[in-house]
């Protein structure tokens, strides 16, 4: 086998790759009597700059960093990227270079794993009035298959003639002129609302070592199946929020010398009668296909192009195709793994970084976070059920991949000011379906009262007493070069000193538990 080099793929908390237990938000929450996903019963999707909670509908747009929050003791989030039922006790500062821009306070990671399939589960051990916010993670896959240490990320739009949409006439096209696909790659999208295995889209490609499929998450979407040659995966795109350019699927371990056919079916055989609350029949979308390919080595003038570097069928022929500035990206340099990008022959996960923040409201009258509580308990269950459809059959998994964005930490996530990630609606406004108000400080408002975010501005309703910002200690006021060179143990020490200082200052208590050996 060729030597492998690491390639990082960032997953935000919205990714269908993550399986949330007992349920995530979206139409799957209806099975649990809560269309919004009550965070006291399960997980709920939110954004760092959202204060007013919307009614369910297909035009809900988040602002800021996507998060998943819960109050439920024992709630789980699992990434089946196939760490392995073994407790993970290694933590590091959120300022670690691998996730320094996420705004997270703590990183949990596993390194030195063999190039193989793995499953990582994070279990929440929460106390009353403790809010757990999950940011996402980074998966490092092994890449090989070419001589050059560089890779090419090639985007194939849904309008590419290489796509085959079946049945003919069933798939609808959203063009830029209709202003219906704002936020999608090239502002175009194909979608179908017929549910069944015959409602599918397929594309044949070659020369790639990894592939990602981009699409949309929304309230009127549902379960879907991905087939890559003989391999099959099942996921769910239902979400309370409208989120464009989400990675519906990713897979490494491809042989760049072979042809592959990827098929998306708007169907799940485990949920043959699935429905969604907005219009009944679940829909699915195609935005773009992303191929990670080898960059061909430079050749002298007049020489022929090396074999094995042809573009995929129907795709653009240029050597490099880069996404627009607002498109999701993959980190091509492994900050923790210390490698450079390449292409893959075997799916290899050598590092998983799950970052999260725990904000505890010690006294409601203080209106601020007084300490950060970390208590992870490994999930010992071996079950891998299907969690995100209107029904919950067993034996299925989930997947997706956009970049994780961050904001300055230390304050309540409902009082952030960073505008790193903006999500824009791409369908006409439609009335939302009423639902009961969740137990939260965010208000429920009607679709008519909800502000429309089209110009990047955010109309925010401040809370009666916004949380105060916490001030980092002088221990972490260092430049980025220091963190780039620092070891994990050094970063853990910095984190502990900061937390000790904040805890003593805010609570007048002498000690804080050691975060490096909490299990």
C-alpha positions in Angstrom: 0.0 0.0 0.0 1.2 3.5 -0.7 2.3 5.7 2.2 -0.6 7.7 3.7 -0.7 11.3 4.5 -3.4 13.0 6.6 -6.3 15.0 5.3 -8.6 16.8 7.7 -12.4 16.9 7.2 -14.3 19.3 9.4 -17.9 18.5 10.5 -20.1 21.0 12.2 -22.8 19.9 14.6 -25.6 20.0 11.9 -24.0 17.2 9.9 -26.2 14.2 9.4 -23.0 12.2 10.0 -23.6 12.7 13.7 -26.2 10.5 15.3 -27.9 12.2 18.3 -29.7 10.2 20.9 -32.4 10.0 22.0 -33.2 12.3 19.1 -32.1 15.4 17.3 -34.4 18.2 16.1 -36.2 18.2 12.8 -39.3 16.1 12.0 -37.8 13.2 13.9 -38.6 15.0 17.1 -42.3 14.7 16.4 -42.1 11.0 17.4 -41.1 12.3 20.9 -43.9 14.8 21.1 -41.7 17.9 20.6 -41.3 19.3 17.0 -38.6 21.8 18.1 -36.5 19.3 19.9 -36.8 20.2 23.6 -33.3 20.2 25.0 -34.6 18.8 28.3 -35.7 15.7 26.4 -33.1 15.3 23.7 -31.0 17.5 21.4 -32.0 20.8 19.7 -30.3 22.7 16.9 -29.5 26.3 17.5 -27.1 29.0 16.4 -24.7 31.2 18.4 -26.6 34.4 17.5 -30.2 33.2 17.7 -32.3 34.5 20.6 -35.9 34.4 19.1 -37.0 30.8 18.6 -39.0 30.3 15.4 -42.0 28.2 14.5 -41.3 25.1 12.4 -41.2 25.9 8.7 -38.9 25.8 5.6 -37.7 29.4 5.8 -36.0 29.4 9.2 -32.5 30.8 8.9 -29.9 30.6 11.6 -27.2 33.2 12.2 -23.7 32.5 13.5 -22.2 29.1 14.5 -24.5 26.1 14.3 -24.7 24.2 17.7 -26.5 21.3 19.2 -27.6 21.8 22.8 -29.1 19.6 25.4 -30.0 19.5 29.2 -30.6 15.7 29.1 -28.4 13.6 31.3 -27.2 10.6 29.3 -27.8 12.2 25.9 -25.3 10.9 23.2 -23.8 12.1 20.0 -22.1 9.5 17.9 -20.0 9.9 14.8 -20.0 6.7 12.7 -17.2 7.6 10.4 -16.2 4.3 10.9 -13.5 5.9 20.1 -14.5 2.1 19.6 -16.1 1.7 23.1 -12.9 2.7 24.8 -12.9 5.7 27.2 -11.3 8.8 25.9 -9.5 10.6 28.7 -7.3 13.0 26.7 -8.4 16.6 26.7 -6.8 19.8 25.5 -7.5 23.5 25.3 -9.9 24.8 22.8 -7.1 27.0 21.6 -5.4 23.9 20.1 -4.5 24.8 16.4 -6.9 22.1 15.2 -10.0 23.9 16.5 -8.7 27.3 17.6 -11.2 29.1 15.4 -14.2 27.2 16.7 -14.7 29.1 19.9 -14.8 25.9 21.9 -13.4 25.7 25.4 -12.4 22.0 25.5 -11.2 19.5 23.0 -11.5 15.7 23.4 -9.4 13.7 21.0 -8.0 10.3 20.1 -4.8 10.0 18.1 -2.6 7.2 16.9 -5.5 5.1 15.7 -5.0 2.5 13.0 -6.1 3.2 9.5 -9.5 1.4 9.8 -13.1 2.1 10.5 -13.9 3.7 13.9 -16.9 5.0 15.9 -16.7 7.8 18.4 -19.4 8.5 21.0 -19.6 11.4 23.4 -22.0 11.0 26.3 -23.4 14.0 28.3 -23.4 13.7 32.0 -25.4 16.8 32.9 -26.8 18.2 36.1 -29.9 20.2 36.5 -29.7 23.6 34.7 -26.5 22.6 33.0 -26.5 23.3 29.3 -24.2 21.3 27.0 -23.3 22.8 23.6 -21.7 20.6 21.0 -19.7 22.2 18.2 -18.6 19.4 15.9 -15.4 17.6 15.1 -12.5 16.9 12.8 -11.8 13.6 11.2 -8.3 12.9 9.7 -8.3 10.4 6.9 -5.3 8.8 5.3 -4.6 9.9 1.8 -2.4 8.3 -0.9 -2.4 7.3 -4.5 -0.2 10.0 -6.2 3.3 11.4 -6.1 2.4 15.0 -5.4 1.9 16.0 -1.8 -0.9 18.4 -2.9 -4.5 17.8 -3.7 -7.2 19.4 -5.8 -10.7 20.0 -4.6 -13.0 19.9 -7.6 -16.7 21.0 -7.4 -19.2 19.5 -9.8 -22.4 21.5 -9.9 -25.8 20.0 -9.9 -26.2 21.4 -13.5 -23.3 19.4 -14.8 -24.4 17.2 -17.8 -22.8 14.1 -16.1 -25.7 14.0 -13.7 -28.7 11.7 -14.4 -31.9 12.6 -12.6 -34.7 10.0 -12.5 -37.6 9.8 -13.2 -37.4 12.3 -16.0 -39.4 15.5 -15.2 -39.8 14.7 -11.5 -36.7 16.7 -10.4 -37.1 20.4 -10.2 -34.4 23.0 -10.9 -33.8 26.1 -8.8 -32.0 28.6 -11.0 -30.1 31.8 -9.9 -32.6 34.0 -11.7 -35.4 32.7 -9.4 -33.5 33.7 -6.3 -34.6 30.4 -4.8 -31.2 28.8 -4.2 -29.4 31.6 -2.4 -26.7 30.1 -0.3 -26.2 27.0 -2.5 -23.1 26.4 -4.6 -23.4 28.5 -7.8 -26.9 29.4 -6.5 -28.4 26.4 -8.2 -30.1 23.2 -6.8 -32.1 20.2 -8.0 -34.7 18.7 -5.7 -37.4 16.0 -5.8 -40.4 15.4 -3.5 -41.3 12.0 -4.7 -40.5 9.3 -2.1 -39.3 6.0 -3.4 -36.1 4.3 -4.7 -37.0 5.2 -8.2 -36.5 8.9 -7.3 -32.8 9.2 -7.5 -29.8 11.1 -9.0 -26.5 9.5 -10.0 -23.0 10.6 -11.2 -20.0 8.5 -12.5 -16.5 9.8 -11.8 -12.9 8.7 -11.7 -9.5 10.1 -10.6 -10.7 10.9 -7.1 -9.5 9.6 -3.7 -12.3 11.0 -1.7 -15.8 12.3 -2.4 -18.4 14.5 -0.7 -22.0 15.2 -1.7 -23.5 18.6 -0.8 -27.1 19.3 -0.3 -29.5 21.1 2.0 -31.1 20.4 5.4 -34.6 21.6 6.1 -37.9 20.9 7.8 -39.5 19.3 4.7 -36.7 16.9 4.0 -36.3 13.4 5.3 -34.5 10.1 5.1 -32.3 9.3 2.1 -30.0 6.5 0.9 -26.5 6.9 -0.6 -25.1 4.1 -2.7 -21.4 4.1 -3.8 -21.0 1.1 -6.1 -21.9 -1.8 -3.7 -21.8 0.2 -0.5 -24.9 1.7 1.1 -25.5 4.3 3.8 -28.7 5.8 5.2 -29.1 9.3 6.6 -31.7 12.0 7.4 -31.7 15.6 6.2 -34.6 16.8 8.4 -33.7 19.9 10.4 -35.6 22.8 12.1 -33.3 25.2 10.3 -32.6 25.7 6.6 -28.9 25.0 6.1 -27.3 25.1 2.6 -24.2 23.4 1.4 -24.2 20.7 4.0 -22.3 17.6 3.3 -24.8 14.8 3.0 -22.2 12.2 2.6 -18.4 11.7 2.5 -16.2 8.8 1.8 -12.5 8.3 1.5 -10.6 5.1 0.6 -11.3 5.4 -3.2 -8.9 4.1 -5.8 -8.2 7.0 -8.2 -7.6 4.6 -11.1 -11.2 3.3 -10.9 -14.6 4.5 -11.9 -17.2 5.0 -9.2 -21.0 5.7 -9.4 -22.6 7.6 -6.6 -26.4 7.4 -6.3 -28.7 9.4 -4.0 -32.2 7.9 -3.5 -35.0 9.8 -1.8 -35.9 6.7 0.1 -35.0 4.5 3.1 -36.1 0.9 3.1 -36.2 0.9 6.9 -38.8 3.7 6.8 -41.0 3.0 3.7 -43.8 5.2 4.9 -41.8 8.1 6.0 -43.4 11.6 6.0 -42.6 15.1 6.9 -44.9 17.6 8.6 -44.7 20.5 6.2 -46.1 19.0 3.0 -46.3 15.3 3.7 -43.9 13.6 1.3 -40.2 14.0 2.2 -38.0 15.8 -0.3 -34.3 15.6 -1.1 -31.8 17.9 -2.8 -28.6 17.8 -4.8 -26.3 20.9 -4.7 -22.8 19.7 -5.8 -20.4 16.8 -5.8 -16.9 17.5 -4.4 -14.0 15.3 -5.6 -10.7 15.3 -3.8 -8.1 14.5 -6.4 -4.4 14.3 -6.9 -2.7 17.4 -8.2 -0.7 16.2 -11.3 3.0 16.9 -11.1 4.2 19.8 -13.2 5.4 18.6 -16.6 7.9 20.3 -19.0 6.4 22.4 -21.8 5.2 20.2 -24.6 5.1 17.0 -22.7 2.0 14.9 -22.5 -0.4 14.8 -19.6 0.3 11.9 -17.2 -2.2 9.0 -17.3 -4.8 8.9 -14.5 -5.4 12.6 -14.3 -8.4 12.9 -16.5 -11.4 14.8 -15.2 -14.5 12.9 -14.2 -17.2 12.3 -16.8 -19.0 15.5 -17.6 -17.0 17.5 -15.1 -14.9 20.7 -15.7 -11.6 19.9 -17.3 -9.4 22.5 -15.5 -6.7 21.2 -13.2 -8.1 23.0 -10.2 -11.6 24.0 -9.3 -12.0 26.1 -6.1 -15.3 26.9 -4.3 -16.5 30.4 -3.8 -15.6 32.1 -0.5 -18.9 31.1 1.2 -18.7 27.5 0.2 -17.8 24.8 2.7 -14.2 23.8 2.8 -12.0 21.0 4.1 -8.8 21.7 6.1 -6.0 20.5 3.9 -3.3 20.6 6.5 -3.6 18.5 9.7 -2.7 20.8 12.6 -2.6 17.9 15.1 -1.6 15.1 12.8 1.2 17.3 11.4 0.7 16.2 7.8 -0.1 17.6 4.4 -2.9 16.7 2.1 -3.0 14.0 -0.5 -5.4 11.4 -1.9 -6.7 8.2 -0.2 -6.6 4.5 -1.0 -8.0 3.2 2.3 -10.3 4.9 4.7 -8.1 5.7 7.7 -9.0 7.7 10.7 -6.0 8.7 12.7 -7.5 11.5 14.8 -10.9 12.6 15.9 -11.4 15.9 17.7 -14.7 16.6 19.2 -15.0 20.0 20.6 -17.7 21.2 22.9 -18.4 23.7 25.6 -20.4 23.4 28.8 -22.0 26.5 30.2 -23.5 26.1 33.7 -26.0 28.6 35.1 -25.2 28.4 38.8 -27.7 31.1 39.8 -30.4 32.4 37.5 -30.1 35.9 39.1 -26.5 36.2 38.0 -27.4 35.7 34.3 -24.0 34.5 33.5 -21.9 31.3 33.2 -20.0 30.8 36.4 -18.1 27.6 35.7 -17.4 25.1 32.9 -18.4 21.5 33.9 -16.9 18.6 32.1 -17.9 15.1 32.9 -17.8 12.6 30.1 -19.0 9.0 30.4 -18.2 6.6 27.6 -21.1 5.0 25.9 -20.9 1.3 26.4 -23.9 0.4 24.2 -23.0 -1.5 21.1 -26.3 -0.7 19.4 -26.2 1.5 16.3 -29.8 2.3 15.6 -31.3 4.6 13.0 -32.2 7.7 14.9 -33.3 10.5 12.5 -36.4 9.3 10.6 -40.1 9.5 11.5 -39.6 5.9 12.6 -36.6 4.5 14.4 -35.6 1.1 12.9 -32.2 -0.4 13.7 -28.9 -0.9 11.9 -28.3 2.3 10.0 -25.8 5.2 10.1 -25.5 8.8 9.1 -23.1 11.4 7.4 -22.2 15.1 6.2 -19.4 17.6 6.2 -19.1 21.4 6.1 -16.5 23.5 7.7 -16.7 24.3 11.4 -16.6 28.0 12.2 -15.9 29.6 15.5 -16.4 32.7 17.7 -14.7 34.1 20.7 -15.7 32.0 23.7 -16.5 32.8 27.3 -20.0 34.3 26.9 -23.4 33.0 26.6 -24.0 31.5 23.1 -27.1 33.7 22.8 -25.0 36.8 23.1 -22.2 36.4 20.5 -21.3 39.2 18.1 -19.2 37.4 15.5 -20.7 37.2 12.0 -18.5 34.4 10.7 -21.3 32.2 9.2 -24.5 33.5 7.8 -27.3 31.3 6.4 -29.7 32.7 3.9 -33.1 31.4 2.9 -33.6 30.1 -0.6 -37.3 29.5 -0.8 -40.2 32.0 -0.6 -41.6 32.7 2.9 -44.2 30.3 4.0 -46.2 30.2 7.2 -44.8 28.0 9.9 -46.6 25.1 11.6 -47.5 26.0 15.2 -45.9 24.1 18.0 -45.7 24.3 21.8 -43.1 26.6 23.3 -40.0 24.8 24.5 -38.6 25.3 27.9 -36.1 27.9 26.9 -35.4 31.6 27.3 -35.9 32.0 23.5 -39.3 33.2 22.6 -41.6 31.5 20.1 -42.8 33.9 17.4 -45.0 33.6 14.4 -43.6 33.6 10.8 -45.1 37.1 10.3 -43.2 38.5 13.3 -39.9 36.8 12.6 -37.3 39.0 10.9 -36.1 38.0 7.5 -32.3 37.7 7.2 -31.5 38.5 3.5 -29.0 41.2 3.7 -26.6 39.7 6.3 -28.0 41.9 9.1 -29.5 40.4 12.2 -32.4 41.8 14.1 -31.9 40.5 17.6 -34.1 40.7 20.6 -31.8 41.2 23.6 -32.5 39.3 26.8 -33.6 41.3 29.8 -30.1 41.0 31.3 -27.5 39.6 28.9 -24.7 37.5 30.3 -21.5 39.3 31.2 -18.4 38.4 29.3 -15.7 36.4 31.1 -12.2 37.7 30.9 -9.5 35.2 30.0 -6.5 35.2 32.3 -3.1 36.4 31.3 -2.0 32.8 30.9 -3.6 32.5 27.5 -2.8 35.9 26.2 -0.1 34.5 23.9 0.4 34.8 20.1 -0.7 32.1 17.6 3.0 31.1 17.0 3.2 29.9 20.6 0.1 27.7 20.3 1.4 26.3 17.0 4.6 25.1 18.7 3.0 24.1 22.0 2.5 20.5 23.0 -0.9 19.2 24.0 0.3 19.0 27.7 1.3 22.6 27.6 -2.1 23.6 26.1 -3.9 21.6 28.8 -1.9 23.4 31.5 -2.9 26.7 29.9 -6.5 25.7 30.0 -6.4 24.6 33.6 -4.7 27.8 34.7 -7.3 29.9 33.0 -10.2 27.9 34.4 -8.7 28.0 37.9 -8.3 31.8 37.7 -11.9 32.3 36.4 -13.4 29.9 38.9 -11.7 31.6 41.9 -12.5 35.1 40.7 -16.2 34.4 40.0 -17.1 31.9 42.7 -14.6 32.7 45.5 -13.7 29.1 45.8 -10.2 27.8 46.0 -10.0 24.9 43.6 -11.4 23.5 40.4 -11.3 19.8 39.3 -8.4 18.7 37.1 -9.7 18.5 33.6 -6.9 16.2 32.3 -8.0 13.1 34.3 -11.8 13.5 34.8 -12.7 10.0 34.0 
